[in-house]
Amino acid sequence: MSNIKLGIIGSGQLGSLLCQAAKKLNIKTVVISDDRQGPAQNYSDEFIFTEYTNQDKMKEFIEKVDIVTYEFENIPIEILKRIDKEKRVIPKPEINQIIQNRKLEKKFINDLGIKTTEWAFVKSFEDIKKNKNLLPGILKINTLGYDGHGQFVLNSLADVKKDWLFSSDYILEKKVNLNKEISIIISRFNKNEFYTYEPIENVHIDQILKRSKIPAVISNEIYKKAQANAKLIADKLEYIGTMCVEYFIDQNNNLLVNEIAPRVHNSGHLTINAFNLSQFDNHVRAVCGLSIEKIEKIANAEMENVLGKEIEVYRNKSFSDKEFFFDYKKKVIKEKRKMGHLTTLKE
Ligand code: ADP
Ligand code: MG
């Protein structure tokens, strides 16, 4: 059906699921990763293990592929730009440049007239003192954070550790009194061709996603606004592919953007079983320039992340025909590491 070779940067579960979606379309995949054991090599046609700074290996990767996409946003921007000179990187590197930097990301969203949490860019204890109206708050490393890494809860100024050198930049965000968290997955092919999945309701424990479900129990107004904001963000970015907008809903029913993920997203895993075309199918189709197909919901669903040692129990379980267990086949079990997920279809 197609002779496209898709390059994927990163070899975790998102990469694995992208490779599986590509396979269904006869699209060949080449995964490049700095994780020798990355599970996506079980599903890709080719796997290149290397540090991303290795010029020779990168050249080899570029020569092998037609288009490049990525499963995580924390790739040094120079590397994306270098690849993009020879083979198109989609979503384009400029998008990544904004989103991998919390300050630029929040400013971009606020400039669209969309609310985020209240925040300030901070570089020192003095800066935090000046913004103590944001306490209790969360200090987040400005770049390269994920799954709560690089985040510190600050209830008061006393929680700022004396020995912090502030070698990195941070943003300080006011802690939101959460009513709930939702996310929107949107797959955009071009300005007029896109699909916005319905809002997904998410539960995080210790800053890591634990559970997602559809339908989200929210008002019609929030449903519409969450989708419209995601469309506006995607349009402004001229985004191609699947992206996610994570939202907070506070106790006064304000809808606030938490963050954007310029990629397929954990909260969208239930789309694999609950829709005829998943976030992964649509990402591959969009970045490879295929047409948008009619997207339909099959059922309501719940998804549970399997973290750390929980995987041992799941590996020995049997499942009903409404339950879909995904084992990411990670060789090493680590506490809180995402090891798999279970999607259950509901009435
Ligand atoms: P990451 O980039 O690691 O995904 P997030 O900024 O999305 O980090 O934070 C992870 C989770 O931590 C959120 O989904 C939410 O549950 C909690 N959290 C983060 N920031 C705030 C905040 N300002 N107020 C309340 N909860 C927060
Ligand atoms: Mg997040």
mmCIF file of C-alpha atoms and ligand atoms in Angstrom:
data_model
loop_
_atom_site.group_PDB
_atom_site.id
_atom_site.type_symbol
_atom_site.label_atom_id
_atom_site.label_comp_id
_atom_site.label_asym_id
_atom_site.label_seq_id
_atom_site.Cartn_x
_atom_site.Cartn_y
_atom_site.Cartn_z
ATOM 1 C CA MET A 1 0.000 0.000 0.000
ATOM 2 C CA SER A 2 2.826 2.383 0.747
ATOM 3 C CA ASN A 3 6.564 2.548 0.454
ATOM 4 C CA ILE A 4 7.048 5.051 3.224
ATOM 5 C CA LYS A 5 9.732 4.484 5.848
ATOM 6 C CA LEU A 6 8.901 6.252 9.073
ATOM 7 C CA GLY A 7 11.678 7.142 11.499
ATOM 8 C CA ILE A 8 10.706 7.272 15.173
ATOM 9 C CA ILE A 9 12.874 8.870 17.836
ATOM 10 C CA GLY A 10 12.471 7.050 21.147
ATOM 11 C CA SER A 11 11.812 3.405 21.909
ATOM 12 C CA GLY A 12 9.356 3.242 24.817
ATOM 13 C CA GLN A 13 5.764 2.074 24.838
ATOM 14 C CA LEU A 14 4.590 5.026 22.738
ATOM 15 C CA GLY A 15 7.146 4.089 20.089
ATOM 16 C CA SER A 16 6.003 0.457 20.260
ATOM 17 C CA LEU A 17 2.374 1.431 19.734
ATOM 18 C CA LEU A 18 3.304 3.757 16.855
ATOM 19 C CA CYS A 19 5.223 0.913 15.186
ATOM 20 C CA GLN A 20 2.202 -1.373 15.528
ATOM 21 C CA ALA A 21 -0.048 1.260 13.979
ATOM 22 C CA ALA A 22 2.426 1.721 11.104
ATOM 23 C CA LYS A 23 2.621 -2.025 10.494
ATOM 24 C CA LYS A 24 -1.140 -2.154 9.867
ATOM 25 C CA LEU A 25 -0.579 0.382 7.063
ATOM 26 C CA ASN A 26 2.433 -1.442 5.659
ATOM 27 C CA ILE A 27 4.624 1.481 6.664
ATOM 28 C CA LYS A 28 8.137 0.402 7.628
ATOM 29 C CA THR A 29 9.598 1.809 10.843
ATOM 30 C CA VAL A 30 13.128 2.622 11.957
ATOM 31 C CA VAL A 31 13.453 3.413 15.650
ATOM 32 C CA ILE A 32 16.438 5.322 17.003
ATOM 33 C CA SER A 33 17.018 5.346 20.742
ATOM 34 C CA ASP A 34 19.596 5.759 23.482
ATOM 35 C CA ASP A 35 17.992 2.921 25.431
ATOM 36 C CA ARG A 36 19.623 -0.341 24.415
ATOM 37 C CA GLN A 37 16.673 -2.299 25.793
ATOM 38 C CA GLY A 38 13.941 -0.010 24.423
ATOM 39 C CA PRO A 39 10.831 -2.180 23.910
ATOM 40 C CA ALA A 40 9.901 -0.591 20.558
ATOM 41 C CA GLN A 41 12.633 -2.711 18.907
ATOM 42 C CA ASN A 42 10.231 -5.648 19.350
ATOM 43 C CA TYR A 43 7.867 -3.982 16.865
ATOM 44 C CA SER A 44 10.025 -1.842 14.561
ATOM 45 C CA ASP A 45 11.509 -3.056 11.298
ATOM 46 C CA GLU A 46 14.891 -1.636 12.255
ATOM 47 C CA PHE A 47 16.429 -0.405 15.492
ATOM 48 C CA ILE A 48 19.405 1.902 15.927
ATOM 49 C CA PHE A 49 20.866 2.094 19.391
ATOM 50 C CA THR A 50 23.004 5.183 19.933
ATOM 51 C CA GLU A 51 23.476 8.402 21.838
ATOM 52 C CA TYR A 52 21.517 11.040 19.930
ATOM 53 C CA THR A 53 24.690 13.097 19.596
ATOM 54 C CA ASN A 54 26.462 10.390 17.589
ATOM 55 C CA GLN A 55 26.754 11.982 14.136
ATOM 56 C CA ASP A 56 27.444 8.773 12.222
ATOM 57 C CA LYS A 57 24.501 6.889 13.674
ATOM 58 C CA MET A 58 22.246 9.869 13.124
ATOM 59 C CA LYS A 59 23.369 10.034 9.494
ATOM 60 C CA GLU A 60 22.594 6.347 9.084
ATOM 61 C CA PHE A 61 19.110 6.944 10.550
ATOM 62 C CA ILE A 62 18.414 9.919 8.305
ATOM 63 C CA GLU A 63 19.489 8.001 5.204
ATOM 64 C CA LYS A 64 17.174 5.120 5.997
ATOM 65 C CA VAL A 65 13.928 7.053 6.490
ATOM 66 C CA ASP A 66 11.539 9.320 4.574
ATOM 67 C CA ILE A 67 9.853 11.134 7.464
ATOM 68 C CA VAL A 68 10.713 11.429 11.139
ATOM 69 C CA THR A 69 8.456 11.695 14.162
ATOM 70 C CA TYR A 70 9.069 11.249 17.884
ATOM 71 C CA GLU A 71 7.513 9.661 20.935
ATOM 72 C CA PHE A 72 8.799 12.130 23.529
ATOM 73 C CA GLU A 73 9.395 15.858 23.488
ATOM 74 C CA ASN A 74 12.632 16.156 25.400
ATOM 75 C CA ILE A 75 14.950 15.746 22.454
ATOM 76 C CA PRO A 76 17.630 18.416 22.130
ATOM 77 C CA ILE A 77 16.217 20.878 19.623
ATOM 78 C CA GLU A 78 19.467 21.101 17.613
ATOM 79 C CA ILE A 79 19.166 17.392 16.859
ATOM 80 C CA LEU A 80 15.609 17.755 15.540
ATOM 81 C CA LYS A 81 16.635 20.751 13.441
ATOM 82 C CA ARG A 82 19.605 18.905 11.989
ATOM 83 C CA ILE A 83 17.404 15.967 10.958
ATOM 84 C CA ASP A 84 14.770 18.339 9.559
ATOM 85 C CA LYS A 85 17.329 19.789 7.123
ATOM 86 C CA GLU A 86 17.400 16.461 5.331
ATOM 87 C CA LYS A 87 14.154 14.662 6.151
ATOM 88 C CA ARG A 88 10.995 16.312 7.394
ATOM 89 C CA VAL A 89 10.444 16.092 11.134
ATOM 90 C CA ILE A 90 6.726 16.125 11.982
ATOM 91 C CA PRO A 91 5.510 17.719 14.279
ATOM 92 C CA LYS A 92 7.979 20.382 13.165
ATOM 93 C CA PRO A 93 10.912 21.216 15.480
ATOM 94 C CA GLU A 94 9.673 24.781 16.116
ATOM 95 C CA ILE A 95 6.648 23.299 17.901
ATOM 96 C CA ASN A 96 8.848 21.180 20.066
ATOM 97 C CA GLN A 97 11.002 24.168 20.885
ATOM 98 C CA ILE A 98 8.008 25.909 22.437
ATOM 99 C CA ILE A 99 6.524 22.948 24.223
ATOM 100 C CA GLN A 100 9.679 21.526 25.749
ATOM 101 C CA ASN A 101 10.132 24.834 27.564
ATOM 102 C CA ARG A 102 7.411 25.382 30.189
ATOM 103 C CA LYS A 103 7.851 29.163 30.148
ATOM 104 C CA LEU A 104 7.454 29.482 26.368
ATOM 105 C CA GLU A 105 4.628 26.952 26.428
ATOM 106 C CA LYS A 106 2.609 28.796 29.062
ATOM 107 C CA LYS A 107 3.222 32.148 27.416
ATOM 108 C CA PHE A 108 2.105 30.766 24.056
ATOM 109 C CA ILE A 109 -1.127 29.425 25.590
ATOM 110 C CA ASN A 110 -1.845 32.609 27.571
ATOM 111 C CA ASP A 111 -1.260 34.723 24.437
ATOM 112 C CA LEU A 112 -4.110 32.785 22.779
ATOM 113 C CA GLY A 113 -6.385 33.968 25.580
ATOM 114 C CA ILE A 114 -6.465 30.500 27.146
ATOM 115 C CA LYS A 115 -6.065 30.172 30.907
ATOM 116 C CA THR A 116 -3.307 28.159 32.546
ATOM 117 C CA THR A 117 -2.399 27.875 36.219
ATOM 118 C CA GLU A 118 -0.924 31.094 37.612
ATOM 119 C CA TRP A 119 2.826 30.922 37.167
ATOM 120 C CA ALA A 120 6.128 32.785 37.274
ATOM 121 C CA PHE A 121 9.544 32.098 35.810
ATOM 122 C CA VAL A 122 12.048 31.793 38.663
ATOM 123 C CA LYS A 123 15.798 31.468 38.800
ATOM 124 C CA SER A 124 16.576 32.010 42.468
ATOM 125 C CA PHE A 125 15.280 31.963 46.024
ATOM 126 C CA GLU A 126 14.799 35.746 45.690
ATOM 127 C CA ASP A 127 12.485 35.181 42.702
ATOM 128 C CA ILE A 128 10.418 32.689 44.697
ATOM 129 C CA LYS A 129 10.188 35.178 47.574
ATOM 130 C CA LYS A 130 8.916 37.840 45.167
ATOM 131 C CA ASN A 131 6.217 35.425 44.005
ATOM 132 C CA LYS A 132 5.184 34.012 47.349
ATOM 133 C CA ASN A 133 1.546 34.684 46.439
ATOM 134 C CA LEU A 134 1.925 31.528 44.303
ATOM 135 C CA LEU A 135 2.516 29.367 47.405
ATOM 136 C CA PRO A 136 1.474 26.685 48.110
ATOM 137 C CA GLY A 137 2.868 25.915 44.712
ATOM 138 C CA ILE A 138 4.838 23.511 42.609
ATOM 139 C CA LEU A 139 8.310 24.284 41.412
ATOM 140 C CA LYS A 140 8.863 22.648 38.029
ATOM 141 C CA ILE A 141 12.103 22.439 36.149
ATOM 142 C CA ASN A 142 11.656 24.596 33.037
ATOM 143 C CA THR A 143 12.853 21.985 30.550
ATOM 144 C CA LEU A 144 13.186 18.204 30.453
ATOM 145 C CA GLY A 145 10.579 17.291 33.090
ATOM 146 C CA TYR A 146 8.291 14.242 32.798
ATOM 147 C CA ASP A 147 6.075 12.096 35.061
ATOM 148 C CA GLY A 148 6.693 14.459 37.963
ATOM 149 C CA HIS A 149 10.497 14.323 37.629
ATOM 150 C CA GLY A 150 12.042 17.709 38.407
ATOM 151 C CA GLN A 151 9.023 18.859 40.444
ATOM 152 C CA PHE A 152 9.010 20.021 44.050
ATOM 153 C CA VAL A 153 5.993 20.904 46.159
ATOM 154 C CA LEU A 154 6.553 24.166 48.042
ATOM 155 C CA ASN A 155 4.026 24.740 50.818
ATOM 156 C CA SER A 156 5.960 27.688 52.159
ATOM 157 C CA LEU A 157 9.277 29.458 51.691
ATOM 158 C CA ALA A 158 10.722 27.137 54.350
ATOM 159 C CA ASP A 159 10.447 24.273 51.841
ATOM 160 C CA VAL A 160 13.016 25.861 49.541
ATOM 161 C CA LYS A 161 16.103 23.850 50.295
ATOM 162 C CA LYS A 162 19.044 25.949 51.413
ATOM 163 C CA ASP A 163 21.512 24.046 49.289
ATOM 164 C CA TRP A 164 19.667 24.483 45.995
ATOM 165 C CA LEU A 165 22.018 26.134 43.601
ATOM 166 C CA PHE A 166 19.382 26.983 41.008
ATOM 167 C CA SER A 167 21.627 25.657 38.302
ATOM 168 C CA SER A 168 18.464 25.209 36.232
ATOM 169 C CA ASP A 169 15.601 27.537 35.428
ATOM 170 C CA TYR A 170 12.227 26.776 36.952
ATOM 171 C CA ILE A 171 8.680 27.911 36.815
ATOM 172 C CA LEU A 172 6.689 28.261 39.991
ATOM 173 C CA GLU A 173 3.041 27.349 39.587
ATOM 174 C CA LYS A 174 0.282 27.964 42.048
ATOM 175 C CA LYS A 175 -1.130 24.693 43.351
ATOM 176 C CA VAL A 176 -4.616 24.203 41.936
ATOM 177 C CA ASN A 177 -7.302 22.827 44.194
ATOM 178 C CA LEU A 178 -8.336 20.165 41.702
ATOM 179 C CA ASN A 179 -11.881 19.162 40.999
ATOM 180 C CA LYS A 180 -10.659 16.871 38.243
ATOM 181 C CA GLU A 181 -8.193 16.469 35.395
ATOM 182 C CA ILE A 182 -9.141 15.875 31.778
ATOM 183 C CA SER A 183 -7.275 15.691 28.501
ATOM 184 C CA ILE A 184 -8.068 16.193 24.854
ATOM 185 C CA ILE A 185 -6.401 14.134 22.175
ATOM 186 C CA ILE A 186 -6.563 15.789 18.776
ATOM 187 C CA SER A 187 -5.259 14.387 15.486
ATOM 188 C CA ARG A 188 -4.792 17.121 12.933
ATOM 189 C CA PHE A 189 -4.154 16.410 9.244
ATOM 190 C CA ASN A 190 -4.520 20.047 8.123
ATOM 191 C CA LYS A 191 -6.637 23.083 8.946
ATOM 192 C CA ASN A 192 -9.893 21.561 7.797
ATOM 193 C CA GLU A 193 -9.196 17.915 8.419
ATOM 194 C CA PHE A 194 -8.829 16.915 12.034
ATOM 195 C CA TYR A 195 -10.473 14.768 14.671
ATOM 196 C CA THR A 196 -10.910 15.821 18.266
ATOM 197 C CA TYR A 197 -11.537 12.856 20.540
ATOM 198 C CA GLU A 198 -14.017 13.407 23.344
ATOM 199 C CA PRO A 199 -12.578 14.596 26.691
ATOM 200 C CA ILE A 200 -10.887 11.892 28.752
ATOM 201 C CA GLU A 201 -11.036 12.037 32.543
ATOM 202 C CA ASN A 202 -7.740 11.287 34.261
ATOM 203 C CA VAL A 203 -6.604 10.416 37.764
ATOM 204 C CA HIS A 204 -2.970 10.989 38.713
ATOM 205 C CA ILE A 205 -1.341 9.505 41.776
ATOM 206 C CA ASP A 206 2.025 10.956 42.846
ATOM 207 C CA GLN A 207 2.042 13.002 39.616
ATOM 208 C CA ILE A 208 1.828 9.865 37.471
ATOM 209 C CA LEU A 209 -1.255 8.980 35.437
ATOM 210 C CA LYS A 210 -3.030 6.025 37.037
ATOM 211 C CA ARG A 211 -6.439 5.877 35.368
ATOM 212 C CA SER A 212 -8.303 7.357 32.385
ATOM 213 C CA LYS A 213 -11.914 6.989 31.303
ATOM 214 C CA ILE A 214 -14.527 8.064 28.793
ATOM 215 C CA PRO A 215 -16.980 9.601 29.080
ATOM 216 C CA ALA A 216 -15.514 12.260 31.347
ATOM 217 C CA VAL A 217 -18.081 13.428 33.873
ATOM 218 C CA ILE A 218 -18.078 17.144 33.016
ATOM 219 C CA SER A 219 -20.505 19.818 31.911
ATOM 220 C CA ASN A 220 -21.339 20.290 28.269
ATOM 221 C CA GLU A 221 -19.742 23.713 28.431
ATOM 222 C CA ILE A 222 -16.387 22.345 29.612
ATOM 223 C CA TYR A 223 -16.595 19.520 27.052
ATOM 224 C CA LYS A 224 -16.953 22.034 24.220
ATOM 225 C CA LYS A 225 -14.419 24.513 25.552
ATOM 226 C CA ALA A 226 -11.764 21.850 26.117
ATOM 227 C CA GLN A 227 -12.125 20.665 22.527
ATOM 228 C CA ALA A 228 -12.225 24.189 21.088
ATOM 229 C CA ASN A 229 -9.081 25.247 22.981
ATOM 230 C CA ALA A 230 -7.224 22.176 21.747
ATOM 231 C CA LYS A 231 -8.241 22.967 18.175
ATOM 232 C CA LEU A 232 -7.112 26.558 18.536
ATOM 233 C CA ILE A 233 -3.747 25.475 19.957
ATOM 234 C CA ALA A 234 -3.257 22.894 17.192
ATOM 235 C CA ASP A 235 -4.179 25.429 14.495
ATOM 236 C CA LYS A 236 -1.837 28.111 15.852
ATOM 237 C CA LEU A 237 0.990 25.606 15.936
ATOM 238 C CA GLU A 238 0.060 24.383 12.442
ATOM 239 C CA TYR A 239 0.301 21.015 14.063
ATOM 240 C CA ILE A 240 0.349 17.800 12.027
ATOM 241 C CA GLY A 241 -0.217 14.523 13.873
ATOM 242 C CA THR A 242 -1.662 13.642 17.257
ATOM 243 C CA MET A 243 -1.197 15.897 20.259
ATOM 244 C CA CYS A 244 -2.620 16.098 23.740
ATOM 245 C CA VAL A 245 -3.767 19.022 25.864
ATOM 246 C CA GLU A 246 -3.882 18.241 29.592
ATOM 247 C CA TYR A 247 -6.311 20.309 31.634
ATOM 248 C CA PHE A 248 -7.111 21.000 35.249
ATOM 249 C CA ILE A 249 -10.649 21.802 36.362
ATOM 250 C CA ASP A 250 -10.561 23.684 39.644
ATOM 251 C CA GLN A 251 -13.155 23.818 42.422
ATOM 252 C CA ASN A 252 -14.830 26.817 40.746
ATOM 253 C CA ASN A 253 -15.103 24.914 37.459
ATOM 254 C CA ASN A 254 -12.412 26.964 35.744
ATOM 255 C CA LEU A 255 -10.802 25.103 32.881
ATOM 256 C CA LEU A 256 -7.022 25.595 32.938
ATOM 257 C CA VAL A 257 -4.453 24.161 30.573
ATOM 258 C CA ASN A 258 -1.809 22.227 32.494
ATOM 259 C CA GLU A 259 0.432 21.342 29.590
ATOM 260 C CA ILE A 260 0.601 20.289 25.955
ATOM 261 C CA ALA A 261 2.235 17.080 24.774
ATOM 262 C CA PRO A 262 3.313 17.310 21.106
ATOM 263 C CA ARG A 263 2.864 13.583 20.616
ATOM 264 C CA VAL A 264 0.636 10.631 21.326
ATOM 265 C CA HIS A 265 -0.221 10.481 25.026
ATOM 266 C CA ASN A 266 -0.768 7.951 27.785
ATOM 267 C CA SER A 267 -4.292 9.220 28.470
ATOM 268 C CA GLY A 268 -5.182 8.361 24.865
ATOM 269 C CA HIS A 269 -4.338 4.652 25.118
ATOM 270 C CA LEU A 270 -8.003 3.799 25.471
ATOM 271 C CA THR A 271 -8.542 5.062 21.906
ATOM 272 C CA ILE A 272 -6.904 1.812 20.696
ATOM 273 C CA ASN A 273 -9.933 -0.215 21.750
ATOM 274 C CA ALA A 274 -12.680 2.387 22.122
ATOM 275 C CA PHE A 275 -12.428 3.825 18.574
ATOM 276 C CA ASN A 276 -12.104 2.373 15.101
ATOM 277 C CA LEU A 277 -8.941 4.453 14.647
ATOM 278 C CA SER A 278 -6.656 5.174 17.601
ATOM 279 C CA GLN A 279 -4.472 8.165 18.389
ATOM 280 C CA PHE A 280 -1.555 6.075 17.059
ATOM 281 C CA ASP A 281 -3.278 5.171 13.786
ATOM 282 C CA ASN A 282 -4.150 8.813 13.230
ATOM 283 C CA HIS A 283 -0.691 10.061 14.144
ATOM 284 C CA VAL A 284 0.966 7.724 11.648
ATOM 285 C CA ARG A 285 -1.595 8.544 8.957
ATOM 286 C CA ALA A 286 -1.230 12.300 9.442
ATOM 287 C CA VAL A 287 2.566 12.476 9.571
ATOM 288 C CA CYS A 288 2.856 10.142 6.567
ATOM 289 C CA GLY A 289 0.481 12.320 4.553
ATOM 290 C CA LEU A 290 -2.303 9.729 4.283
ATOM 291 C CA SER A 291 -5.915 10.815 4.187
ATOM 292 C CA ILE A 292 -8.141 11.170 7.217
ATOM 293 C CA GLU A 293 -10.676 8.375 7.504
ATOM 294 C CA LYS A 294 -14.027 8.415 9.263
ATOM 295 C CA ILE A 295 -13.358 8.062 12.975
ATOM 296 C CA GLU A 296 -15.996 6.477 15.173
ATOM 297 C CA LYS A 297 -16.388 5.586 18.794
ATOM 298 C CA ILE A 298 -17.018 1.930 19.530
ATOM 299 C CA ALA A 299 -17.588 1.957 23.279
ATOM 300 C CA ASN A 300 -16.999 3.750 26.555
ATOM 301 C CA ALA A 301 -13.803 2.667 28.223
ATOM 302 C CA GLU A 302 -11.491 2.799 31.204
ATOM 303 C CA MET A 303 -7.746 2.460 31.140
ATOM 304 C CA GLU A 304 -5.562 1.565 34.088
ATOM 305 C CA ASN A 305 -1.802 2.020 34.044
ATOM 306 C CA VAL A 306 0.184 -0.916 35.390
ATOM 307 C CA LEU A 307 3.096 0.484 37.357
ATOM 308 C CA GLY A 308 6.224 -1.204 38.699
ATOM 309 C CA LYS A 309 5.752 -4.592 40.334
ATOM 310 C CA GLU A 310 2.007 -4.627 39.588
ATOM 311 C CA ILE A 311 3.002 -6.070 36.217
ATOM 312 C CA GLU A 312 3.831 -9.434 37.803
ATOM 313 C CA VAL A 313 0.202 -9.870 38.857
ATOM 314 C CA TYR A 314 -1.134 -8.830 35.447
ATOM 315 C CA ARG A 315 1.218 -11.154 33.584
ATOM 316 C CA ASN A 316 -0.479 -14.090 35.315
ATOM 317 C CA LYS A 317 -4.058 -12.890 34.995
ATOM 318 C CA SER A 318 -6.655 -13.977 32.493
ATOM 319 C CA PHE A 319 -8.911 -11.415 30.854
ATOM 320 C CA SER A 320 -12.431 -11.195 29.537
ATOM 321 C CA ASP A 321 -13.248 -10.264 25.941
ATOM 322 C CA LYS A 322 -13.899 -6.688 27.113
ATOM 323 C CA GLU A 323 -10.442 -6.396 28.646
ATOM 324 C CA PHE A 324 -7.325 -5.576 26.655
ATOM 325 C CA PHE A 325 -4.011 -5.987 28.439
ATOM 326 C CA PHE A 326 -0.869 -4.448 26.993
ATOM 327 C CA ASP A 327 2.464 -5.610 28.366
ATOM 328 C CA TYR A 328 5.178 -3.144 27.328
ATOM 329 C CA LYS A 329 7.761 -5.947 27.668
ATOM 330 C CA LYS A 330 10.185 -3.798 29.595
ATOM 331 C CA LYS A 331 13.072 -5.911 30.827
ATOM 332 C CA VAL A 332 13.630 -4.064 34.090
ATOM 333 C CA ILE A 333 10.875 -3.483 36.642
ATOM 334 C CA LYS A 334 11.320 -0.199 38.479
ATOM 335 C CA GLU A 335 9.102 1.375 41.078
ATOM 336 C CA LYS A 336 6.403 3.557 39.444
ATOM 337 C CA ARG A 337 7.685 2.735 35.968
ATOM 338 C CA LYS A 338 4.928 2.366 33.371
ATOM 339 C CA MET A 339 5.056 -1.381 32.611
ATOM 340 C CA GLY A 340 1.755 -1.908 30.832
ATOM 341 C CA HIS A 341 -1.893 -0.941 30.779
ATOM 342 C CA LEU A 342 -5.324 -2.519 30.804
ATOM 343 C CA THR A 343 -8.232 -1.086 28.860
ATOM 344 C CA THR A 344 -11.729 -2.280 29.721
ATOM 345 C CA LEU A 345 -14.607 -1.552 27.371
ATOM 346 C CA LYS A 346 -17.836 -0.464 29.051
ATOM 347 C CA GLU A 347 -21.446 -0.165 28.009
HETATM 348 P P1 ADP B 1 4.735 16.169 33.799
HETATM 349 O O1 ADP B 1 5.349 17.118 32.830
HETATM 350 O O2 ADP B 1 5.724 15.395 34.584
HETATM 351 O O3 ADP B 1 3.610 15.352 33.172
HETATM 352 P P2 ADP B 1 2.723 17.859 34.997
HETATM 353 O O4 ADP B 1 3.039 19.288 35.073
HETATM 354 O O5 ADP B 1 1.724 17.424 33.986
HETATM 355 O O6 ADP B 1 4.077 17.080 34.889
HETATM 356 O O7 ADP B 1 2.234 17.386 36.437
HETATM 357 C C1 ADP B 1 1.892 16.024 36.702
HETATM 358 C C2 ADP B 1 0.677 15.979 37.619
HETATM 359 O O8 ADP B 1 0.954 16.651 38.864
HETATM 360 C C3 ADP B 1 -0.545 16.700 37.076
HETATM 361 O O9 ADP B 1 -1.256 15.909 36.159
HETATM 362 C C4 ADP B 1 -1.301 16.982 38.377
HETATM 363 O O10 ADP B 1 -1.953 15.828 38.858
HETATM 364 C C5 ADP B 1 -0.178 17.358 39.330
HETATM 365 N N1 ADP B 1 0.058 18.826 39.249
HETATM 366 C C6 ADP B 1 0.988 19.440 38.486
HETATM 367 N N2 ADP B 1 0.933 20.786 38.604
HETATM 368 C C7 ADP B 1 -0.071 21.041 39.455
HETATM 369 C C8 ADP B 1 -0.649 22.246 39.985
HETATM 370 N N3 ADP B 1 -0.173 23.453 39.650
HETATM 371 N N4 ADP B 1 -1.694 22.131 40.852
HETATM 372 C C9 ADP B 1 -2.172 20.903 41.177
HETATM 373 N N5 ADP B 1 -1.678 19.737 40.738
HETATM 374 C C10 ADP B 1 -0.644 19.783 39.879
HETATM 375 MG MG MG B 2 1.708 15.981 32.473
#
